[in-house]
């Protein structure tokens, strides 16, 4: 299993450009998440999905859109990139919670985005 | 390259010593906590977790302690090795139905050989 993969690994955008980040998982997980990581701030949740065809807003959703057309893929879109969106983006996936086992999220390697 | 910035609190220990990394969580209603390790240029990796009905849990070379009274978590690493050098994050769940995690800002552990 490849686990969680992300493409691209690195991208430079100009302000106002658009792009889509792709996340794929081969573990048949129901839940998928997009986070951004900024210096000194840990990871913050942008959007998440609890199953194919569903999406929901996280802590910092403004300026981003997502889609979950297939269970294994979760796309993050930036319609009009801004310098404030310069960050490292991480995708994660997890099983549905089954007590008493604890849930874990499996993370991808990250996408580094620079918006000029 | 580095995944996190330069202003994280840093813990520097000698190889072979024990390390203790602390975390204060924000929500007294949180019922599940996880410690992650993040090496440079990689995504976070699960280390150990603990539920709010426990105050201690042990893994291989790692122990997590939970003090709900003061909303404090700690991660203890025994016999720290150079491969333990990384940034360590604690995370808490605010809403178990949503399964989303809230992360702390992280602590950088540097192991001196």
PDB file of C-alpha atoms in Angstrom:
ATOM      1  CA  UNK A   1       0.000   0.000   0.000  1.00  0.00           C
ATOM      2  CA  UNK A   2       1.174   3.486  -0.829  1.00  0.00           C
ATOM      3  CA  UNK A   3      -0.825   4.973   2.065  1.00  0.00           C
ATOM      4  CA  UNK A   4      -1.621   8.649   1.524  1.00  0.00           C
ATOM      5  CA  UNK A   5      -0.051  10.378  -1.466  1.00  0.00           C
ATOM      6  CA  UNK A   6      -0.147  14.025  -2.488  1.00  0.00           C
ATOM      7  CA  UNK A   7       0.569  15.782  -5.764  1.00  0.00           C
ATOM      8  CA  UNK A   8       2.307  18.030  -6.499  1.00  0.00           C
ATOM      9  CA  UNK A   9       5.112  18.135  -3.940  1.00  0.00           C
ATOM     10  CA  UNK A  10       5.929  21.764  -4.593  1.00  0.00           C
ATOM     11  CA  UNK A  11       4.327  24.588  -6.543  1.00  0.00           C
ATOM     12  CA  UNK A  12       4.868  28.292  -7.098  1.00  0.00           C
ATOM     13  CA  UNK A  13       1.854  30.401  -8.014  1.00  0.00           C
ATOM     14  CA  UNK A  14       1.320  34.036  -8.817  1.00  0.00           C
ATOM     15  CA  UNK A  15      -1.361  35.947  -6.958  1.00  0.00           C
ATOM     16  CA  UNK A  16      -4.733  35.305  -8.567  1.00  0.00           C
ATOM     17  CA  UNK A  17      -3.830  32.000 -10.182  1.00  0.00           C
ATOM     18  CA  UNK A  18      -5.770  28.865  -9.438  1.00  0.00           C
ATOM     19  CA  UNK A  19      -4.671  25.319  -8.766  1.00  0.00           C
ATOM     20  CA  UNK A  20      -5.834  21.983  -7.408  1.00  0.00           C
ATOM     21  CA  UNK A  21      -4.001  19.798  -4.935  1.00  0.00           C
ATOM     22  CA  UNK A  22      -4.714  16.090  -5.154  1.00  0.00           C
ATOM     23  CA  UNK A  23      -4.766  13.649  -2.273  1.00  0.00           C
ATOM     24  CA  UNK A  24      -5.164   9.908  -2.773  1.00  0.00           C
ATOM     25  CA  UNK A  25      -5.396   7.072  -0.250  1.00  0.00           C
ATOM     26  CA  UNK A  26      -5.500   3.330  -0.856  1.00  0.00           C
ATOM     27  CA  UNK A  27      -6.583   2.237   2.632  1.00  0.00           C
ATOM     28  CA  UNK A  28     -10.338   2.446   2.003  1.00  0.00           C
ATOM     29  CA  UNK A  29     -10.668   5.142   4.670  1.00  0.00           C
ATOM     30  CA  UNK A  30     -13.969   6.934   5.052  1.00  0.00           C
ATOM     31  CA  UNK A  31     -12.590  10.166   6.489  1.00  0.00           C
ATOM     32  CA  UNK A  32     -10.250  12.530   4.679  1.00  0.00           C
ATOM     33  CA  UNK A  33      -8.855  15.913   5.728  1.00  0.00           C
ATOM     34  CA  UNK A  34      -6.906  18.859   4.431  1.00  0.00           C
ATOM     35  CA  UNK A  35      -4.661  20.830   6.804  1.00  0.00           C
ATOM     36  CA  UNK A  36      -2.294  23.721   6.372  1.00  0.00           C
ATOM     37  CA  UNK A  37       0.831  24.123   8.432  1.00  0.00           C
ATOM     38  CA  UNK A  38       2.360  27.526   9.044  1.00  0.00           C
ATOM     39  CA  UNK A  39       5.451  28.358  11.093  1.00  0.00           C
ATOM     40  CA  UNK A  40       4.799  28.190  14.820  1.00  0.00           C
ATOM     41  CA  UNK A  41       1.089  27.421  14.412  1.00  0.00           C
ATOM     42  CA  UNK A  42       0.862  23.664  14.133  1.00  0.00           C
ATOM     43  CA  UNK A  43      -1.673  22.177  11.728  1.00  0.00           C
ATOM     44  CA  UNK A  44      -5.026  23.812  11.093  1.00  0.00           C
ATOM     45  CA  UNK A  45      -7.962  22.042   9.515  1.00  0.00           C
ATOM     46  CA  UNK A  46      -9.201  23.561   6.245  1.00  0.00           C
ATOM     47  CA  UNK A  47     -11.895  21.126   5.096  1.00  0.00           C
ATOM     48  CA  UNK A  48     -12.748  17.519   5.718  1.00  0.00           C
ATOM     49  CA  UNK A  49     -14.948  14.741   4.362  1.00  0.00           C
ATOM     50  CA  UNK A  50     -16.767  11.973   6.196  1.00  0.00           C
ATOM     51  CA  UNK A  51     -17.428   9.957   3.057  1.00  0.00           C
ATOM     52  CA  UNK A  52     -17.679   9.979  -0.715  1.00  0.00           C
ATOM     53  CA  UNK A  53     -19.717  12.912  -1.937  1.00  0.00           C
ATOM     54  CA  UNK A  54     -19.577  14.795   1.385  1.00  0.00           C
ATOM     55  CA  UNK A  55     -17.475  17.752   2.488  1.00  0.00           C
ATOM     56  CA  UNK A  56     -17.495  20.099   5.448  1.00  0.00           C
ATOM     57  CA  UNK A  57     -15.680  23.226   6.608  1.00  0.00           C
ATOM     58  CA  UNK A  58     -12.916  23.110   9.133  1.00  0.00           C
ATOM     59  CA  UNK A  59     -11.208  25.826  11.104  1.00  0.00           C
ATOM     60  CA  UNK A  60      -9.825  27.907   8.192  1.00  0.00           C
ATOM     61  CA  UNK A  61     -11.940  27.208   5.063  1.00  0.00           C
ATOM     62  CA  UNK A  62     -11.962  30.659   3.433  1.00  0.00           C
ATOM     63  CA  UNK A  63     -10.320  30.800   0.007  1.00  0.00           C
ATOM     64  CA  UNK A  64     -10.455  27.031  -0.482  1.00  0.00           C
ATOM     65  CA  UNK A  65     -12.874  24.547  -1.983  1.00  0.00           C
ATOM     66  CA  UNK A  66     -12.846  20.760  -1.877  1.00  0.00           C
ATOM     67  CA  UNK A  67     -14.437  17.815  -3.616  1.00  0.00           C
ATOM     68  CA  UNK A  68     -14.715  14.112  -2.812  1.00  0.00           C
ATOM     69  CA  UNK A  69     -16.109  12.542  -5.969  1.00  0.00           C
ATOM     70  CA  UNK A  70     -14.366   9.239  -5.312  1.00  0.00           C
ATOM     71  CA  UNK A  71     -13.776   7.644  -1.925  1.00  0.00           C
ATOM     72  CA  UNK A  72     -10.034   7.419  -2.468  1.00  0.00           C
ATOM     73  CA  UNK A  73      -9.488  11.013  -3.631  1.00  0.00           C
ATOM     74  CA  UNK A  74      -9.873  14.368  -1.899  1.00  0.00           C
ATOM     75  CA  UNK A  75      -9.136  17.496  -3.927  1.00  0.00           C
ATOM     76  CA  UNK A  76      -8.288  20.923  -2.528  1.00  0.00           C
ATOM     77  CA  UNK A  77      -8.784  23.890  -4.819  1.00  0.00           C
ATOM     78  CA  UNK A  78      -7.547  27.448  -4.651  1.00  0.00           C
ATOM     79  CA  UNK A  79      -9.633  29.588  -7.003  1.00  0.00           C
ATOM     80  CA  UNK A  80      -7.597  32.785  -6.679  1.00  0.00           C
ATOM     81  CA  UNK A  81      -4.360  32.279  -4.794  1.00  0.00           C
ATOM     82  CA  UNK A  82      -3.171  34.893  -2.301  1.00  0.00           C
ATOM     83  CA  UNK A  83       0.223  35.275  -0.597  1.00  0.00           C
ATOM     84  CA  UNK A  84      -1.486  34.414   2.714  1.00  0.00           C
ATOM     85  CA  UNK A  85      -2.027  30.934   1.321  1.00  0.00           C
ATOM     86  CA  UNK A  86       1.685  30.273   1.186  1.00  0.00           C
ATOM     87  CA  UNK A  87       1.993  27.245   3.417  1.00  0.00           C
ATOM     88  CA  UNK A  88       2.614  23.523   3.568  1.00  0.00           C
ATOM     89  CA  UNK A  89      -0.556  21.537   2.929  1.00  0.00           C
ATOM     90  CA  UNK A  90      -1.110  18.104   4.397  1.00  0.00           C
ATOM     91  CA  UNK A  91      -3.776  15.615   3.546  1.00  0.00           C
ATOM     92  CA  UNK A  92      -4.814  12.913   6.010  1.00  0.00           C
ATOM     93  CA  UNK A  93      -7.228  10.001   6.131  1.00  0.00           C
ATOM     94  CA  UNK A  94      -8.682   7.801   8.850  1.00  0.00           C
ATOM     95  CA  UNK A  95     -11.043   4.907   9.532  1.00  0.00           C
ATOM     96  CA  UNK A  96     -14.432   5.529  11.009  1.00  0.00           C
ATOM     97  CA  UNK A  97     -14.106   5.503  14.767  1.00  0.00           C
ATOM     98  CA  UNK A  98     -14.607   2.060  16.297  1.00  0.00           C
ATOM     99  CA  UNK A  99     -14.524   2.076  20.126  1.00  0.00           C
ATOM    100  CA  UNK A 100     -12.567   1.124  22.138  1.00  0.00           C
ATOM    101  CA  UNK A 101      -9.731   1.306  19.624  1.00  0.00           C
ATOM    102  CA  UNK A 102      -8.336   4.756  19.243  1.00  0.00           C
ATOM    103  CA  UNK A 103      -8.532   6.493  15.919  1.00  0.00           C
ATOM    104  CA  UNK A 104      -5.481   7.699  14.087  1.00  0.00           C
ATOM    105  CA  UNK A 105      -5.022   9.819  11.064  1.00  0.00           C
ATOM    106  CA  UNK A 106      -2.509   8.880   8.410  1.00  0.00           C
ATOM    107  CA  UNK A 107      -0.798  11.827   6.803  1.00  0.00           C
ATOM    108  CA  UNK A 108       0.605  12.386   3.350  1.00  0.00           C
ATOM    109  CA  UNK A 109       4.075  13.863   2.765  1.00  0.00           C
ATOM    110  CA  UNK A 110       2.802  17.390   2.186  1.00  0.00           C
ATOM    111  CA  UNK A 111       2.663  19.938  -0.632  1.00  0.00           C
ATOM    112  CA  UNK A 112       4.712  23.090  -0.288  1.00  0.00           C
ATOM    113  CA  UNK A 113       2.949  26.049  -1.916  1.00  0.00           C
ATOM    114  CA  UNK A 114       4.473  29.468  -2.498  1.00  0.00           C
ATOM    115  CA  UNK A 115       2.242  32.290  -3.693  1.00  0.00           C
ATOM    116  CA  UNK A 116       4.079  35.323  -5.000  1.00  0.00           C
TER     117      UNK A 116
ATOM    118  CA  UNK B   1      13.578  21.189   4.003  1.00  0.00           C
ATOM    119  CA  UNK B   2      11.919  22.193   7.221  1.00  0.00           C
ATOM    120  CA  UNK B   3       8.172  21.784   7.525  1.00  0.00           C
ATOM    121  CA  UNK B   4       7.835  24.128  10.487  1.00  0.00           C
ATOM    122  CA  UNK B   5       9.286  27.476  11.380  1.00  0.00           C
ATOM    123  CA  UNK B   6      12.177  28.584  13.514  1.00  0.00           C
ATOM    124  CA  UNK B   7      10.277  29.778  16.568  1.00  0.00           C
ATOM    125  CA  UNK B   8       9.194  26.498  18.122  1.00  0.00           C
ATOM    126  CA  UNK B   9      10.191  25.751  21.698  1.00  0.00           C
ATOM    127  CA  UNK B  10      13.186  23.473  21.582  1.00  0.00           C
ATOM    128  CA  UNK B  11      14.233  20.696  23.910  1.00  0.00           C
ATOM    129  CA  UNK B  12      17.841  19.606  23.624  1.00  0.00           C
ATOM    130  CA  UNK B  13      18.884  16.330  25.254  1.00  0.00           C
ATOM    131  CA  UNK B  14      21.873  14.033  25.223  1.00  0.00           C
ATOM    132  CA  UNK B  15      21.629  10.677  23.515  1.00  0.00           C
ATOM    133  CA  UNK B  16      20.587   8.066  26.049  1.00  0.00           C
ATOM    134  CA  UNK B  17      18.828  10.515  28.369  1.00  0.00           C
ATOM    135  CA  UNK B  18      15.076  10.552  28.877  1.00  0.00           C
ATOM    136  CA  UNK B  19      13.038  13.312  27.225  1.00  0.00           C
ATOM    137  CA  UNK B  20       9.837  14.894  28.455  1.00  0.00           C
ATOM    138  CA  UNK B  21       7.767  16.994  26.062  1.00  0.00           C
ATOM    139  CA  UNK B  22       4.821  18.924  27.458  1.00  0.00           C
ATOM    140  CA  UNK B  23       1.570  20.111  25.968  1.00  0.00           C
ATOM    141  CA  UNK B  24      -1.276  22.176  27.378  1.00  0.00           C
ATOM    142  CA  UNK B  25      -4.584  21.484  25.676  1.00  0.00           C
ATOM    143  CA  UNK B  26      -7.387  23.953  25.396  1.00  0.00           C
ATOM    144  CA  UNK B  27     -10.726  22.220  25.767  1.00  0.00           C
ATOM    145  CA  UNK B  28     -11.768  20.422  28.945  1.00  0.00           C
ATOM    146  CA  UNK B  29     -14.367  18.525  26.889  1.00  0.00           C
ATOM    147  CA  UNK B  30     -11.723  16.879  24.688  1.00  0.00           C
ATOM    148  CA  UNK B  31     -11.841  13.136  25.124  1.00  0.00           C
ATOM    149  CA  UNK B  32      -9.024  11.818  22.998  1.00  0.00           C
ATOM    150  CA  UNK B  33      -5.413  12.894  22.612  1.00  0.00           C
ATOM    151  CA  UNK B  34      -2.644  11.903  20.233  1.00  0.00           C
ATOM    152  CA  UNK B  35       1.064  12.566  20.002  1.00  0.00           C
ATOM    153  CA  UNK B  36       2.599  12.927  16.550  1.00  0.00           C
ATOM    154  CA  UNK B  37       6.201  13.055  15.417  1.00  0.00           C
ATOM    155  CA  UNK B  38       7.125  15.104  12.368  1.00  0.00           C
ATOM    156  CA  UNK B  39      10.520  14.768  10.777  1.00  0.00           C
ATOM    157  CA  UNK B  40      11.841  17.417   8.449  1.00  0.00           C
ATOM    158  CA  UNK B  41      10.069  17.420   5.100  1.00  0.00           C
ATOM    159  CA  UNK B  42       7.562  14.750   6.104  1.00  0.00           C
ATOM    160  CA  UNK B  43       4.002  14.541   7.322  1.00  0.00           C
ATOM    161  CA  UNK B  44       3.132  13.883  10.978  1.00  0.00           C
ATOM    162  CA  UNK B  45       3.458  10.292  12.126  1.00  0.00           C
ATOM    163  CA  UNK B  46       1.359   8.749  14.898  1.00  0.00           C
ATOM    164  CA  UNK B  47       3.284   7.858  18.082  1.00  0.00           C
ATOM    165  CA  UNK B  48       0.804   7.117  20.841  1.00  0.00           C
ATOM    166  CA  UNK B  49      -2.674   8.053  21.962  1.00  0.00           C
ATOM    167  CA  UNK B  50      -4.700   8.209  25.157  1.00  0.00           C
ATOM    168  CA  UNK B  51      -8.355   8.525  26.021  1.00  0.00           C
ATOM    169  CA  UNK B  52      -9.657  10.851  28.712  1.00  0.00           C
ATOM    170  CA  UNK B  53     -10.643   7.937  30.989  1.00  0.00           C
ATOM    171  CA  UNK B  54      -6.952   7.084  31.403  1.00  0.00           C
ATOM    172  CA  UNK B  55      -4.098   9.009  32.989  1.00  0.00           C
ATOM    173  CA  UNK B  56      -1.188   6.989  31.649  1.00  0.00           C
ATOM    174  CA  UNK B  57      -0.431   4.834  28.666  1.00  0.00           C
ATOM    175  CA  UNK B  58       2.816   3.166  27.688  1.00  0.00           C
ATOM    176  CA  UNK B  59       4.201   2.165  24.349  1.00  0.00           C
ATOM    177  CA  UNK B  60       7.597   1.102  23.155  1.00  0.00           C
ATOM    178  CA  UNK B  61      10.031   3.587  24.753  1.00  0.00           C
ATOM    179  CA  UNK B  62       7.245   6.161  25.026  1.00  0.00           C
ATOM    180  CA  UNK B  63       4.772   7.016  27.763  1.00  0.00           C
ATOM    181  CA  UNK B  64       1.958   9.535  27.631  1.00  0.00           C
ATOM    182  CA  UNK B  65       0.608  11.109  30.817  1.00  0.00           C
ATOM    183  CA  UNK B  66      -2.680  12.959  30.997  1.00  0.00           C
ATOM    184  CA  UNK B  67      -3.633  15.358  33.764  1.00  0.00           C
ATOM    185  CA  UNK B  68      -7.196  16.443  33.150  1.00  0.00           C
ATOM    186  CA  UNK B  69      -7.285  18.691  36.202  1.00  0.00           C
ATOM    187  CA  UNK B  70      -4.779  21.095  34.672  1.00  0.00           C
ATOM    188  CA  UNK B  71      -5.397  20.109  31.028  1.00  0.00           C
ATOM    189  CA  UNK B  72      -1.865  18.898  30.529  1.00  0.00           C
ATOM    190  CA  UNK B  73      -0.302  16.152  28.432  1.00  0.00           C
ATOM    191  CA  UNK B  74       3.240  14.956  28.444  1.00  0.00           C
ATOM    192  CA  UNK B  75       5.226  12.607  26.247  1.00  0.00           C
ATOM    193  CA  UNK B  76       8.125  10.794  27.807  1.00  0.00           C
ATOM    194  CA  UNK B  77      10.735   9.181  25.573  1.00  0.00           C
ATOM    195  CA  UNK B  78      13.106   6.765  27.251  1.00  0.00           C
ATOM    196  CA  UNK B  79      16.734   6.428  26.185  1.00  0.00           C
ATOM    197  CA  UNK B  80      16.430   9.118  23.522  1.00  0.00           C
ATOM    198  CA  UNK B  81      18.169   8.340  20.240  1.00  0.00           C
ATOM    199  CA  UNK B  82      19.341  10.606  17.390  1.00  0.00           C
ATOM    200  CA  UNK B  83      16.458   9.254  15.293  1.00  0.00           C
ATOM    201  CA  UNK B  84      14.051  10.797  17.782  1.00  0.00           C
ATOM    202  CA  UNK B  85      15.068  14.277  16.653  1.00  0.00           C
ATOM    203  CA  UNK B  86      11.918  15.829  15.197  1.00  0.00           C
ATOM    204  CA  UNK B  87       9.052  18.161  15.987  1.00  0.00           C
ATOM    205  CA  UNK B  88       6.450  16.665  18.302  1.00  0.00           C
ATOM    206  CA  UNK B  89       2.808  17.721  18.278  1.00  0.00           C
ATOM    207  CA  UNK B  90      -0.018  16.918  20.616  1.00  0.00           C
ATOM    208  CA  UNK B  91      -3.529  16.861  19.201  1.00  0.00           C
ATOM    209  CA  UNK B  92      -6.973  16.740  20.785  1.00  0.00           C
ATOM    210  CA  UNK B  93     -10.434  15.997  19.538  1.00  0.00           C
ATOM    211  CA  UNK B  94     -13.086  18.585  20.243  1.00  0.00           C
ATOM    212  CA  UNK B  95     -15.930  16.698  18.626  1.00  0.00           C
ATOM    213  CA  UNK B  96     -15.683  12.936  18.395  1.00  0.00           C
ATOM    214  CA  UNK B  97     -18.523  12.878  15.863  1.00  0.00           C
ATOM    215  CA  UNK B  98     -16.495  14.986  13.501  1.00  0.00           C
ATOM    216  CA  UNK B  99     -13.194  13.173  14.033  1.00  0.00           C
ATOM    217  CA  UNK B 100     -11.218  16.353  13.409  1.00  0.00           C
ATOM    218  CA  UNK B 101      -8.138  17.075  15.474  1.00  0.00           C
ATOM    219  CA  UNK B 102      -6.872  20.339  16.918  1.00  0.00           C
ATOM    220  CA  UNK B 103      -3.098  20.472  16.992  1.00  0.00           C
ATOM    221  CA  UNK B 104      -0.749  22.239  19.334  1.00  0.00           C
ATOM    222  CA  UNK B 105       2.078  24.340  17.913  1.00  0.00           C
ATOM    223  CA  UNK B 106       4.760  21.710  18.501  1.00  0.00           C
ATOM    224  CA  UNK B 107       8.077  21.246  20.280  1.00  0.00           C
ATOM    225  CA  UNK B 108      11.356  20.589  18.544  1.00  0.00           C
ATOM    226  CA  UNK B 109      13.446  17.814  20.079  1.00  0.00           C
ATOM    227  CA  UNK B 110      17.164  17.877  19.345  1.00  0.00           C
ATOM    228  CA  UNK B 111      19.211  14.878  20.396  1.00  0.00           C
ATOM    229  CA  UNK B 112      22.900  15.516  20.848  1.00  0.00           C
ATOM    230  CA  UNK B 113      25.167  12.516  20.161  1.00  0.00           C
TER     231      UNK B 113
END
